[in-house]
Amino acid sequence: MRNKCVTILLSSENEAKISSVRKVCTELFPNFSLYHYNVTSGISETPEDDDEAIKGCHNRIEKLEKETSSIHADYIIALEGLVNKSEFGAFVYGWAVIKETAANKYHYGCSGKVMLPSDITSKLLKSVKLSDLVLDLYPQYSDDDLKKMGTNGVLTRGLYTRVQEFETALKCAF
């Protein structure tokens, strides 16, 4: 049982999400297969609270489960980034939801939060992609940089990247 190959389905083809799942699963499982699919969340482009982000994760898992019903999976994973505004400021972070299929059980984990500067929060609308706004405000970073680092990576100058954000959320969920 120890060397059993664990099958993991990820409901995203985002490079940072794939990288974070691969890294965490390498730490957890001696033998695993990871398959990733482009699955929509059915929520707004930039979720604004935990409930909306977690709902988006559940939507992704349900859709992926239907699309891949012929594939046995041990875990189905969805990751969702969001911006949450409070009286203390706006913060970017992420949620991981993992469905353990054999037990039909869900596990949840959240990352650390990075505060957004006011030049971002003043322009952020539900219809605006955070990544587009960051690229406009920080032209020294390319689209490829942003895909690898994420908004939090740009704001922390690489100290806490999008990959690390989702690694934290995944570790908390697992």
PDB file of C-alpha atoms in Angstrom:
ATOM      1  CA  MET A   1       0.000   0.000   0.000  1.00  0.00           C
ATOM      2  CA  ARG A   2       2.902   2.321   0.746  1.00  0.00           C
ATOM      3  CA  ASN A   3       4.045   2.526  -2.888  1.00  0.00           C
ATOM      4  CA  LYS A   4       0.539   2.762  -4.314  1.00  0.00           C
ATOM      5  CA  CYS A   5       0.342   5.373  -7.031  1.00  0.00           C
ATOM      6  CA  VAL A   6      -1.937   8.172  -5.855  1.00  0.00           C
ATOM      7  CA  THR A   7      -3.960   9.796  -8.638  1.00  0.00           C
ATOM      8  CA  ILE A   8      -4.596  13.512  -8.311  1.00  0.00           C
ATOM      9  CA  LEU A   9      -6.790  15.661 -10.541  1.00  0.00           C
ATOM     10  CA  LEU A  10      -6.303  19.424 -10.500  1.00  0.00           C
ATOM     11  CA  SER A  11      -9.058  21.686 -11.785  1.00  0.00           C
ATOM     12  CA  SER A  12      -6.687  24.211 -13.352  1.00  0.00           C
ATOM     13  CA  GLU A  13      -4.036  24.521 -16.009  1.00  0.00           C
ATOM     14  CA  ASN A  14      -2.502  27.554 -14.312  1.00  0.00           C
ATOM     15  CA  GLU A  15       1.277  27.146 -14.120  1.00  0.00           C
ATOM     16  CA  ALA A  16       1.578  28.380 -10.515  1.00  0.00           C
ATOM     17  CA  LYS A  17      -1.220  26.089  -9.316  1.00  0.00           C
ATOM     18  CA  ILE A  18       0.259  23.052 -11.077  1.00  0.00           C
ATOM     19  CA  SER A  19       3.690  23.803  -9.621  1.00  0.00           C
ATOM     20  CA  SER A  20       2.333  24.165  -6.083  1.00  0.00           C
ATOM     21  CA  VAL A  21       0.375  20.897  -6.268  1.00  0.00           C
ATOM     22  CA  ARG A  22       3.351  19.049  -7.720  1.00  0.00           C
ATOM     23  CA  LYS A  23       5.673  20.347  -4.975  1.00  0.00           C
ATOM     24  CA  VAL A  24       3.346  19.541  -2.064  1.00  0.00           C
ATOM     25  CA  CYS A  25       2.413  16.116  -3.440  1.00  0.00           C
ATOM     26  CA  THR A  26       6.109  15.280  -3.897  1.00  0.00           C
ATOM     27  CA  GLU A  27       6.508  15.884  -0.148  1.00  0.00           C
ATOM     28  CA  LEU A  28       3.449  13.787   0.727  1.00  0.00           C
ATOM     29  CA  PHE A  29       3.368  10.845  -1.664  1.00  0.00           C
ATOM     30  CA  PRO A  30       6.257   8.635  -2.786  1.00  0.00           C
ATOM     31  CA  ASN A  31       4.385   7.821  -6.004  1.00  0.00           C
ATOM     32  CA  PHE A  32       1.672   9.977  -7.601  1.00  0.00           C
ATOM     33  CA  SER A  33       0.235  10.977 -10.960  1.00  0.00           C
ATOM     34  CA  LEU A  34      -1.037  14.507 -11.488  1.00  0.00           C
ATOM     35  CA  TYR A  35      -3.500  15.415 -14.226  1.00  0.00           C
ATOM     36  CA  HIS A  36      -4.691  18.973 -14.739  1.00  0.00           C
ATOM     37  CA  TYR A  37      -7.694  20.305 -16.615  1.00  0.00           C
ATOM     38  CA  ASN A  38      -9.072  23.713 -17.478  1.00  0.00           C
ATOM     39  CA  VAL A  39     -12.254  24.018 -15.404  1.00  0.00           C
ATOM     40  CA  THR A  40     -14.190  27.244 -14.773  1.00  0.00           C
ATOM     41  CA  SER A  41     -15.205  28.301 -11.293  1.00  0.00           C
ATOM     42  CA  GLY A  42     -18.590  29.810 -12.119  1.00  0.00           C
ATOM     43  CA  ILE A  43     -17.867  32.771  -9.848  1.00  0.00           C
ATOM     44  CA  SER A  44     -16.554  36.303 -10.420  1.00  0.00           C
ATOM     45  CA  GLU A  45     -13.103  36.868 -11.927  1.00  0.00           C
ATOM     46  CA  THR A  46     -11.719  38.024  -8.583  1.00  0.00           C
ATOM     47  CA  PRO A  47     -13.716  36.591  -5.668  1.00  0.00           C
ATOM     48  CA  GLU A  48     -14.205  38.998  -2.784  1.00  0.00           C
ATOM     49  CA  ASP A  49     -14.698  36.738   0.219  1.00  0.00           C
ATOM     50  CA  ASP A  50     -13.938  33.282   1.557  1.00  0.00           C
ATOM     51  CA  ASP A  51     -17.401  31.880   0.845  1.00  0.00           C
ATOM     52  CA  GLU A  52     -17.276  32.896  -2.821  1.00  0.00           C
ATOM     53  CA  ALA A  53     -13.758  31.491  -3.273  1.00  0.00           C
ATOM     54  CA  ILE A  54     -14.639  28.195  -1.578  1.00  0.00           C
ATOM     55  CA  LYS A  55     -17.844  27.972  -3.645  1.00  0.00           C
ATOM     56  CA  GLY A  56     -15.697  28.449  -6.765  1.00  0.00           C
ATOM     57  CA  CYS A  57     -13.476  25.565  -5.618  1.00  0.00           C
ATOM     58  CA  HIS A  58     -16.499  23.336  -5.060  1.00  0.00           C
ATOM     59  CA  ASN A  59     -17.852  24.271  -8.512  1.00  0.00           C
ATOM     60  CA  ARG A  60     -14.519  23.347 -10.113  1.00  0.00           C
ATOM     61  CA  ILE A  61     -14.384  20.001  -8.295  1.00  0.00           C
ATOM     62  CA  GLU A  62     -17.980  19.111  -9.242  1.00  0.00           C
ATOM     63  CA  LYS A  63     -17.423  20.004 -12.914  1.00  0.00           C
ATOM     64  CA  LEU A  64     -14.117  18.132 -13.064  1.00  0.00           C
ATOM     65  CA  GLU A  65     -15.642  15.090 -11.412  1.00  0.00           C
ATOM     66  CA  LYS A  66     -18.382  15.009 -14.083  1.00  0.00           C
ATOM     67  CA  GLU A  67     -15.924  15.563 -16.949  1.00  0.00           C
ATOM     68  CA  THR A  68     -13.552  12.827 -15.750  1.00  0.00           C
ATOM     69  CA  SER A  69     -16.026  10.300 -14.343  1.00  0.00           C
ATOM     70  CA  SER A  70     -14.220   7.443 -16.117  1.00  0.00           C
ATOM     71  CA  ILE A  71     -10.908   8.253 -14.383  1.00  0.00           C
ATOM     72  CA  HIS A  72     -10.228   6.972 -10.877  1.00  0.00           C
ATOM     73  CA  ALA A  73      -8.907   9.770  -8.691  1.00  0.00           C
ATOM     74  CA  ASP A  74      -7.777   9.609  -5.079  1.00  0.00           C
ATOM     75  CA  TYR A  75      -7.921  13.391  -4.712  1.00  0.00           C
ATOM     76  CA  ILE A  76      -9.519  16.188  -6.700  1.00  0.00           C
ATOM     77  CA  ILE A  77      -8.049  19.605  -5.993  1.00  0.00           C
ATOM     78  CA  ALA A  78      -9.296  23.122  -6.648  1.00  0.00           C
ATOM     79  CA  LEU A  79      -7.412  26.319  -5.848  1.00  0.00           C
ATOM     80  CA  GLU A  80      -8.896  29.804  -5.848  1.00  0.00           C
ATOM     81  CA  GLY A  81      -7.262  33.170  -5.291  1.00  0.00           C
ATOM     82  CA  LEU A  82      -9.225  36.115  -3.971  1.00  0.00           C
ATOM     83  CA  VAL A  83      -9.092  39.662  -2.697  1.00  0.00           C
ATOM     84  CA  ASN A  84     -10.817  40.359   0.593  1.00  0.00           C
ATOM     85  CA  LYS A  85     -11.464  43.909   1.773  1.00  0.00           C
ATOM     86  CA  SER A  86     -11.736  44.758   5.456  1.00  0.00           C
ATOM     87  CA  GLU A  87     -11.593  47.881   7.573  1.00  0.00           C
ATOM     88  CA  PHE A  88      -7.819  47.345   7.749  1.00  0.00           C
ATOM     89  CA  GLY A  89      -7.224  47.098   4.003  1.00  0.00           C
ATOM     90  CA  ALA A  90      -7.514  44.666   1.105  1.00  0.00           C
ATOM     91  CA  PHE A  91      -5.631  41.372   1.082  1.00  0.00           C
ATOM     92  CA  VAL A  92      -4.782  38.863  -1.646  1.00  0.00           C
ATOM     93  CA  TYR A  93      -4.605  35.163  -0.725  1.00  0.00           C
ATOM     94  CA  GLY A  94      -5.818  31.736  -1.740  1.00  0.00           C
ATOM     95  CA  TRP A  95      -7.921  28.746  -0.753  1.00  0.00           C
ATOM     96  CA  ALA A  96      -7.370  25.056  -1.435  1.00  0.00           C
ATOM     97  CA  VAL A  97     -10.215  22.558  -1.401  1.00  0.00           C
ATOM     98  CA  ILE A  98      -9.304  18.893  -1.682  1.00  0.00           C
ATOM     99  CA  LYS A  99     -11.881  16.167  -2.208  1.00  0.00           C
ATOM    100  CA  GLU A 100     -10.762  12.824  -0.865  1.00  0.00           C
ATOM    101  CA  THR A 101     -12.848  10.662  -3.166  1.00  0.00           C
ATOM    102  CA  ALA A 102     -12.758   7.333  -1.281  1.00  0.00           C
ATOM    103  CA  ALA A 103     -14.167   8.970   1.861  1.00  0.00           C
ATOM    104  CA  ASN A 104     -16.258  11.539  -0.075  1.00  0.00           C
ATOM    105  CA  LYS A 105     -14.757  14.108   2.285  1.00  0.00           C
ATOM    106  CA  TYR A 106     -13.584  17.691   1.694  1.00  0.00           C
ATOM    107  CA  HIS A 107     -10.502  19.280   3.249  1.00  0.00           C
ATOM    108  CA  TYR A 108      -9.876  23.048   3.361  1.00  0.00           C
ATOM    109  CA  GLY A 109      -6.781  25.182   3.672  1.00  0.00           C
ATOM    110  CA  CYS A 110      -6.021  28.879   3.387  1.00  0.00           C
ATOM    111  CA  SER A 111      -2.787  30.709   2.643  1.00  0.00           C
ATOM    112  CA  GLY A 112      -1.189  33.706   4.261  1.00  0.00           C
ATOM    113  CA  LYS A 113      -2.472  37.106   3.185  1.00  0.00           C
ATOM    114  CA  VAL A 114      -0.596  39.943   1.481  1.00  0.00           C
ATOM    115  CA  MET A 115      -1.964  43.466   1.845  1.00  0.00           C
ATOM    116  CA  LEU A 116      -2.679  45.273  -1.412  1.00  0.00           C
ATOM    117  CA  PRO A 117      -1.465  48.870  -1.796  1.00  0.00           C
ATOM    118  CA  SER A 118      -4.090  51.574  -2.264  1.00  0.00           C
ATOM    119  CA  ASP A 119      -3.136  52.145  -5.939  1.00  0.00           C
ATOM    120  CA  ILE A 120      -4.498  48.655  -6.620  1.00  0.00           C
ATOM    121  CA  THR A 121      -7.508  48.662  -4.308  1.00  0.00           C
ATOM    122  CA  SER A 122      -8.766  52.008  -5.608  1.00  0.00           C
ATOM    123  CA  LYS A 123      -8.984  50.581  -9.157  1.00  0.00           C
ATOM    124  CA  LEU A 124     -10.147  47.064  -8.369  1.00  0.00           C
ATOM    125  CA  LEU A 125     -13.664  46.234  -9.547  1.00  0.00           C
ATOM    126  CA  LYS A 126     -15.530  42.905  -9.770  1.00  0.00           C
ATOM    127  CA  SER A 127     -15.208  43.021 -13.559  1.00  0.00           C
ATOM    128  CA  VAL A 128     -11.443  43.706 -13.504  1.00  0.00           C
ATOM    129  CA  LYS A 129      -8.873  40.916 -13.434  1.00  0.00           C
ATOM    130  CA  LEU A 130      -6.382  41.612 -10.669  1.00  0.00           C
ATOM    131  CA  SER A 131      -3.527  40.400 -12.887  1.00  0.00           C
ATOM    132  CA  ASP A 132      -4.416  42.941 -15.612  1.00  0.00           C
ATOM    133  CA  LEU A 133      -4.441  45.739 -13.059  1.00  0.00           C
ATOM    134  CA  VAL A 134      -1.072  44.666 -11.609  1.00  0.00           C
ATOM    135  CA  LEU A 135       0.499  44.533 -15.078  1.00  0.00           C
ATOM    136  CA  ASP A 136      -0.739  48.085 -15.759  1.00  0.00           C
ATOM    137  CA  LEU A 137       0.567  49.430 -12.450  1.00  0.00           C
ATOM    138  CA  TYR A 138       3.861  47.503 -12.419  1.00  0.00           C
ATOM    139  CA  PRO A 139       5.086  47.585 -16.055  1.00  0.00           C
ATOM    140  CA  GLN A 140       8.544  46.329 -15.060  1.00  0.00           C
ATOM    141  CA  TYR A 141       6.962  42.861 -14.718  1.00  0.00           C
ATOM    142  CA  SER A 142       5.950  40.805 -17.752  1.00  0.00           C
ATOM    143  CA  ASP A 143       2.870  38.628 -18.091  1.00  0.00           C
ATOM    144  CA  ASP A 144       5.171  35.591 -17.665  1.00  0.00           C
ATOM    145  CA  ASP A 145       6.627  37.082 -14.453  1.00  0.00           C
ATOM    146  CA  LEU A 146       3.136  37.614 -13.097  1.00  0.00           C
ATOM    147  CA  LYS A 147       2.018  34.078 -13.986  1.00  0.00           C
ATOM    148  CA  LYS A 148       4.970  32.660 -12.049  1.00  0.00           C
ATOM    149  CA  MET A 149       5.021  35.095  -9.125  1.00  0.00           C
ATOM    150  CA  GLY A 150       1.403  36.199  -8.790  1.00  0.00           C
ATOM    151  CA  THR A 151       0.305  39.542  -7.418  1.00  0.00           C
ATOM    152  CA  ASN A 152       1.678  38.722  -3.978  1.00  0.00           C
ATOM    153  CA  GLY A 153       5.036  37.803  -5.520  1.00  0.00           C
ATOM    154  CA  VAL A 154       5.195  41.140  -7.335  1.00  0.00           C
ATOM    155  CA  LEU A 155       4.217  43.058  -4.193  1.00  0.00           C
ATOM    156  CA  THR A 156       6.705  41.167  -1.975  1.00  0.00           C
ATOM    157  CA  ARG A 157       9.434  41.217  -4.658  1.00  0.00           C
ATOM    158  CA  GLY A 158       9.460  37.419  -4.749  1.00  0.00           C
ATOM    159  CA  LEU A 159       9.454  36.858  -0.988  1.00  0.00           C
ATOM    160  CA  TYR A 160       5.988  35.172  -1.009  1.00  0.00           C
ATOM    161  CA  THR A 161       4.905  34.060  -4.480  1.00  0.00           C
ATOM    162  CA  ARG A 162       1.636  32.681  -5.826  1.00  0.00           C
ATOM    163  CA  VAL A 163       3.203  29.205  -5.863  1.00  0.00           C
ATOM    164  CA  GLN A 164       4.075  29.544  -2.166  1.00  0.00           C
ATOM    165  CA  GLU A 165       0.595  30.922  -1.482  1.00  0.00           C
ATOM    166  CA  PHE A 166      -1.024  27.780  -2.861  1.00  0.00           C
ATOM    167  CA  GLU A 167       1.586  25.497  -1.267  1.00  0.00           C
ATOM    168  CA  THR A 168       0.586  26.928   2.115  1.00  0.00           C
ATOM    169  CA  ALA A 169      -3.121  26.458   1.408  1.00  0.00           C
ATOM    170  CA  LEU A 170      -2.560  22.891   0.174  1.00  0.00           C
ATOM    171  CA  LYS A 171      -0.437  21.948   3.199  1.00  0.00           C
ATOM    172  CA  CYS A 172      -3.138  23.275   5.511  1.00  0.00           C
ATOM    173  CA  ALA A 173      -5.825  21.329   3.612  1.00  0.00           C
ATOM    174  CA  PHE A 174      -3.867  18.063   3.498  1.00  0.00           C
TER     175      PHE A 174
END
